[in-house]
């Protein structure tokens, strides 16, 4: 005798997965978009592009205004597209790459966010990358547009491209941060 009370149909399971992906996209995409709006527009108490450029310069990113623009677009654009479920591989990869840059800044403080560590940007980056891989689910614009911007080949292309860009940018930043300031010898 089979207990049908706990059995779920594949349609019901599929709907639960799609609703879960929608919730994950809306939450993660919304958080990323809000952070990007702080950087680009000064919304939600952010510094806007000029304030973000100054912060980027102090963190070792160069050129500072282009770095601020890239970070803001990666967060705001990637987040908005994730929330909508549009161009999900590119959106997730862009957000993940941007979060790699943020994690690099926080890495010297350890893992936990409470101590200024990289926990939070790493989490957002992993969720964004996971959404790039899994896809947006049924309740998305990618689905409404028949997956034109969510093709299987786009996932590795977007993730490899974003990963390479993040490595180059973070590597360049780390090199600048490690160099002693002009006139310093590093000796005491």
C-alpha atoms as a printed R data frame, in Angstrom:
    type eleno elety resid chain resno      x      y       z
1   ATOM     1    CA   UNK     A     1  0.000  0.000   0.000
2   ATOM     2    CA   UNK     A     2  1.375  3.394  -1.000
3   ATOM     3    CA   UNK     A     3  0.793  6.467   1.083
4   ATOM     4    CA   UNK     A     4 -0.446  9.082  -1.380
5   ATOM     5    CA   UNK     A     5 -0.703 11.750   1.273
6   ATOM     6    CA   UNK     A     6  2.996 12.678   1.023
7   ATOM     7    CA   UNK     A     7  3.461 12.121  -2.680
8   ATOM     8    CA   UNK     A     8  3.732 15.235  -4.807
9   ATOM     9    CA   UNK     A     9  3.151 15.403  -8.506
10  ATOM    10    CA   UNK     A    10  5.970 16.461 -10.780
11  ATOM    11    CA   UNK     A    11  3.870 19.489 -11.786
12  ATOM    12    CA   UNK     A    12  3.515 20.528  -8.151
13  ATOM    13    CA   UNK     A    13  7.260 20.037  -7.526
14  ATOM    14    CA   UNK     A    14  8.109 21.998 -10.669
15  ATOM    15    CA   UNK     A    15  5.839 24.844  -9.573
16  ATOM    16    CA   UNK     A    16  7.516 24.920  -6.138
17  ATOM    17    CA   UNK     A    17 10.959 25.098  -7.761
18  ATOM    18    CA   UNK     A    18  9.845 27.910 -10.057
19  ATOM    19    CA   UNK     A    19  8.322 29.840  -7.137
20  ATOM    20    CA   UNK     A    20 11.526 29.325  -5.155
21  ATOM    21    CA   UNK     A    21 13.626 30.647  -8.041
22  ATOM    22    CA   UNK     A    22 11.304 33.640  -8.332
23  ATOM    23    CA   UNK     A    23 11.690 34.434  -4.615
24  ATOM    24    CA   UNK     A    24 15.478 34.006  -4.803
25  ATOM    25    CA   UNK     A    25 15.702 36.200  -7.921
26  ATOM    26    CA   UNK     A    26 13.503 38.942  -6.499
27  ATOM    27    CA   UNK     A    27 15.311 39.031  -3.164
28  ATOM    28    CA   UNK     A    28 18.870 38.814  -4.443
29  ATOM    29    CA   UNK     A    29 18.213 40.990  -7.479
30  ATOM    30    CA   UNK     A    30 16.463 43.604  -5.365
31  ATOM    31    CA   UNK     A    31 19.338 43.804  -2.870
32  ATOM    32    CA   UNK     A    32 21.908 44.087  -5.672
33  ATOM    33    CA   UNK     A    33 19.873 46.702  -7.541
34  ATOM    34    CA   UNK     A    34 19.525 48.803  -4.378
35  ATOM    35    CA   UNK     A    35 23.284 48.651  -3.749
36  ATOM    36    CA   UNK     A    36 23.923 49.656  -7.348
37  ATOM    37    CA   UNK     A    37 21.474 52.558  -7.067
38  ATOM    38    CA   UNK     A    38 23.465 53.807  -4.068
39  ATOM    39    CA   UNK     A    39 26.618 53.809  -6.191
40  ATOM    40    CA   UNK     A    40 25.159 55.256  -9.377
41  ATOM    41    CA   UNK     A    41 22.431 57.607  -8.175
42  ATOM    42    CA   UNK     A    42 23.108 58.279  -4.514
43  ATOM    43    CA   UNK     A    43 19.785 56.655  -3.554
44  ATOM    44    CA   UNK     A    44 19.241 54.963  -0.184
45  ATOM    45    CA   UNK     A    45 21.998 56.988   1.475
46  ATOM    46    CA   UNK     A    46 24.643 56.152  -1.128
47  ATOM    47    CA   UNK     A    47 27.403 58.417  -2.350
48  ATOM    48    CA   UNK     A    48 26.371 58.528  -5.994
49  ATOM    49    CA   UNK     A    49 28.920 58.185  -8.753
50  ATOM    50    CA   UNK     A    50 31.313 60.838  -7.396
51  ATOM    51    CA   UNK     A    51 31.245 59.496  -3.846
52  ATOM    52    CA   UNK     A    52 31.647 55.946  -5.080
53  ATOM    53    CA   UNK     A    53 34.555 56.998  -7.320
54  ATOM    54    CA   UNK     A    54 36.318 58.522  -4.301
55  ATOM    55    CA   UNK     A    55 35.719 55.340  -2.328
56  ATOM    56    CA   UNK     A    56 36.969 53.189  -5.210
57  ATOM    57    CA   UNK     A    57 40.145 55.243  -5.404
58  ATOM    58    CA   UNK     A    58 40.759 54.821  -1.664
59  ATOM    59    CA   UNK     A    59 40.280 51.052  -2.083
60  ATOM    60    CA   UNK     A    60 42.873 50.895  -4.842
61  ATOM    61    CA   UNK     A    61 40.614 50.626  -7.895
62  ATOM    62    CA   UNK     A    62 41.757 52.608 -10.914
63  ATOM    63    CA   UNK     A    63 40.535 54.514 -12.804
64  ATOM    64    CA   UNK     A    64 38.156 55.378  -9.973
65  ATOM    65    CA   UNK     A    65 35.204 56.797 -11.942
66  ATOM    66    CA   UNK     A    66 35.182 53.925 -14.444
67  ATOM    67    CA   UNK     A    67 35.484 51.469 -11.550
68  ATOM    68    CA   UNK     A    68 32.552 53.115  -9.767
69  ATOM    69    CA   UNK     A    69 30.466 53.004 -12.931
70  ATOM    70    CA   UNK     A    70 31.312 49.345 -13.556
71  ATOM    71    CA   UNK     A    71 30.499 48.375  -9.965
72  ATOM    72    CA   UNK     A    72 27.243 50.318 -10.016
73  ATOM    73    CA   UNK     A    73 26.150 48.850 -13.337
74  ATOM    74    CA   UNK     A    74 27.163 45.330 -12.290
75  ATOM    75    CA   UNK     A    75 25.049 45.620  -9.172
76  ATOM    76    CA   UNK     A    76 22.109 47.723 -10.402
77  ATOM    77    CA   UNK     A    77 21.928 46.249 -13.896
78  ATOM    78    CA   UNK     A    78 22.748 42.693 -12.902
79  ATOM    79    CA   UNK     A    79 20.368 42.895  -9.951
80  ATOM    80    CA   UNK     A    80 17.476 44.357 -11.931
81  ATOM    81    CA   UNK     A    81 17.902 41.786 -14.694
82  ATOM    82    CA   UNK     A    82 18.085 38.950 -12.143
83  ATOM    83    CA   UNK     A    83 14.904 40.164 -10.453
84  ATOM    84    CA   UNK     A    84 13.140 40.244 -13.818
85  ATOM    85    CA   UNK     A    85 14.623 36.941 -14.931
86  ATOM    86    CA   UNK     A    86 15.964 38.520 -18.101
87  ATOM    87    CA   UNK     A    87 19.323 37.593 -19.672
88  ATOM    88    CA   UNK     A    88 19.858 35.517 -16.547
89  ATOM    89    CA   UNK     A    89 23.275 34.033 -17.444
90  ATOM    90    CA   UNK     A    90 24.765 37.458 -18.168
91  ATOM    91    CA   UNK     A    91 22.968 39.135 -15.252
92  ATOM    92    CA   UNK     A    92 24.116 36.524 -12.755
93  ATOM    93    CA   UNK     A    93 27.671 36.522 -14.068
94  ATOM    94    CA   UNK     A    94 27.898 40.331 -14.006
95  ATOM    95    CA   UNK     A    95 26.627 40.467 -10.430
96  ATOM    96    CA   UNK     A    96 28.943 37.631  -9.349
97  ATOM    97    CA   UNK     A    97 31.951 39.331 -10.927
98  ATOM    98    CA   UNK     A    98 31.112 42.604  -9.215
99  ATOM    99    CA   UNK     A    99 30.771 40.828  -5.879
100 ATOM   100    CA   UNK     A   100 34.205 39.257  -6.386
101 ATOM   101    CA   UNK     A   101 35.614 42.785  -6.472
102 ATOM   102    CA   UNK     A   102 33.738 43.683  -3.288
103 ATOM   103    CA   UNK     A   103 34.886 40.491  -1.561
104 ATOM   104    CA   UNK     A   104 38.507 41.324  -2.415
105 ATOM   105    CA   UNK     A   105 38.209 44.620  -0.548
106 ATOM   106    CA   UNK     A   106 36.771 42.913   2.536
107 ATOM   107    CA   UNK     A   107 39.050 39.838   2.496
108 ATOM   108    CA   UNK     A   108 41.734 41.312   4.790
109 ATOM   109    CA   UNK     A   109 39.074 41.554   7.520
110 ATOM   110    CA   UNK     A   110 38.379 37.820   7.508
111 ATOM   111    CA   UNK     A   111 35.200 35.986   6.620
112 ATOM   112    CA   UNK     A   112 32.417 37.292   8.848
113 ATOM   113    CA   UNK     A   113 30.556 40.466   7.945
114 ATOM   114    CA   UNK     A   114 30.329 41.475  11.602
115 ATOM   115    CA   UNK     A   115 34.085 42.112  11.517
116 ATOM   116    CA   UNK     A   116 34.007 43.777   8.092
117 ATOM   117    CA   UNK     A   117 34.744 40.513   6.281
118 ATOM   118    CA   UNK     A   118 33.751 39.226   2.877
119 ATOM   119    CA   UNK     A   119 30.840 36.998   3.966
120 ATOM   120    CA   UNK     A   120 28.060 39.176   2.514
121 ATOM   121    CA   UNK     A   121 29.498 39.976  -0.932
122 ATOM   122    CA   UNK     A   122 30.600 36.340  -1.278
123 ATOM   123    CA   UNK     A   123 27.081 35.160  -0.481
124 ATOM   124    CA   UNK     A   124 25.498 37.538  -3.000
125 ATOM   125    CA   UNK     A   125 28.061 36.497  -5.616
126 ATOM   126    CA   UNK     A   126 27.457 32.781  -5.112
127 ATOM   127    CA   UNK     A   127 23.682 33.217  -5.292
128 ATOM   128    CA   UNK     A   128 23.997 35.294  -8.474
129 ATOM   129    CA   UNK     A   129 26.306 32.702 -10.040
130 ATOM   130    CA   UNK     A   130 23.931 29.922  -8.986
131 ATOM   131    CA   UNK     A   131 21.020 31.702 -10.656
132 ATOM   132    CA   UNK     A   132 23.117 32.147 -13.808
133 ATOM   133    CA   UNK     A   133 23.643 28.374 -13.868
134 ATOM   134    CA   UNK     A   134 20.140 27.189 -12.893
135 ATOM   135    CA   UNK     A   135 18.235 29.714 -14.948
136 ATOM   136    CA   UNK     A   136 15.348 31.928 -13.898
137 ATOM   137    CA   UNK     A   137 12.485 29.432 -13.837
138 ATOM   138    CA   UNK     A   138  9.070 29.707 -15.427
139 ATOM   139    CA   UNK     A   139  8.064 33.012 -13.842
140 ATOM   140    CA   UNK     A   140 10.532 35.156 -15.749
141 ATOM   141    CA   UNK     A   141 10.962 37.362 -18.774
142 ATOM   142    CA   UNK     A   142 13.466 34.889 -20.195
143 ATOM   143    CA   UNK     A   143 10.652 32.329 -20.292
144 ATOM   144    CA   UNK     A   144  8.229 34.880 -21.778
145 ATOM   145    CA   UNK     A   145 10.749 35.630 -24.554
146 ATOM   146    CA   UNK     A   146 11.311 31.924 -25.256
147 ATOM   147    CA   UNK     A   147 14.820 31.951 -23.804
148 ATOM   148    CA   UNK     A   148 16.309 34.178 -26.495
149 ATOM   149    CA   UNK     A   149 18.665 35.692 -23.887
150 ATOM   150    CA   UNK     A   150 19.043 32.487 -21.859
151 ATOM   151    CA   UNK     A   151 20.708 29.958 -24.150
152 ATOM   152    CA   UNK     A   152 22.763 27.076 -22.702
153 ATOM   153    CA   UNK     A   153 25.988 28.299 -24.328
154 ATOM   154    CA   UNK     A   154 25.592 31.695 -22.646
155 ATOM   155    CA   UNK     A   155 26.106 30.271 -19.149
156 ATOM   156    CA   UNK     A   156 29.759 29.209 -19.493
157 ATOM   157    CA   UNK     A   157 30.549 32.142 -21.782
158 ATOM   158    CA   UNK     A   158 29.151 34.687 -19.308
159 ATOM   159    CA   UNK     A   159 30.728 33.075 -16.242
160 ATOM   160    CA   UNK     A   160 34.148 32.663 -17.862
161 ATOM   161    CA   UNK     A   161 34.036 36.246 -19.183
162 ATOM   162    CA   UNK     A   162 32.991 37.710 -15.842
163 ATOM   163    CA   UNK     A   163 35.511 35.559 -13.994
164 ATOM   164    CA   UNK     A   164 38.357 36.655 -16.263
165 ATOM   165    CA   UNK     A   165 37.358 40.318 -15.923
166 ATOM   166    CA   UNK     A   166 37.095 40.022 -12.132
167 ATOM   167    CA   UNK     A   167 40.501 38.344 -11.919
168 ATOM   168    CA   UNK     A   168 42.092 41.067 -14.025
169 ATOM   169    CA   UNK     A   169 40.483 43.943 -12.107
170 ATOM   170    CA   UNK     A   170 41.070 42.448  -8.646
171 ATOM   171    CA   UNK     A   171 44.613 41.423  -9.578
172 ATOM   172    CA   UNK     A   172 45.414 44.935 -10.761
173 ATOM   173    CA   UNK     A   173 43.872 46.414  -7.610
174 ATOM   174    CA   UNK     A   174 45.760 44.012  -5.339
175 ATOM   175    CA   UNK     A   175 49.027 44.915  -7.058
176 ATOM   176    CA   UNK     A   176 48.379 48.640  -6.514
177 ATOM   177    CA   UNK     A   177 47.433 48.103  -2.867
178 ATOM   178    CA   UNK     A   178 50.557 46.012  -2.235
179 ATOM   179    CA   UNK     A   179 52.943 48.579  -3.771
180 ATOM   180    CA   UNK     A   180 54.433 50.971  -1.228
181 ATOM   181    CA   UNK     A   181 53.471 54.588  -1.717
182 ATOM   182    CA   UNK     A   182 55.891 56.720  -3.704
183 ATOM   183    CA   UNK     A   183 58.906 57.601  -1.554
184 ATOM   184    CA   UNK     A   184 58.280 54.745   0.914
185 ATOM   185    CA   UNK     A   185 60.791 51.930   1.064
186 ATOM   186    CA   UNK     A   186 58.837 49.622   3.302
187 ATOM   187    CA   UNK     A   187 61.678 49.638   5.831
188 ATOM   188    CA   UNK     A   188 61.466 51.140   9.273
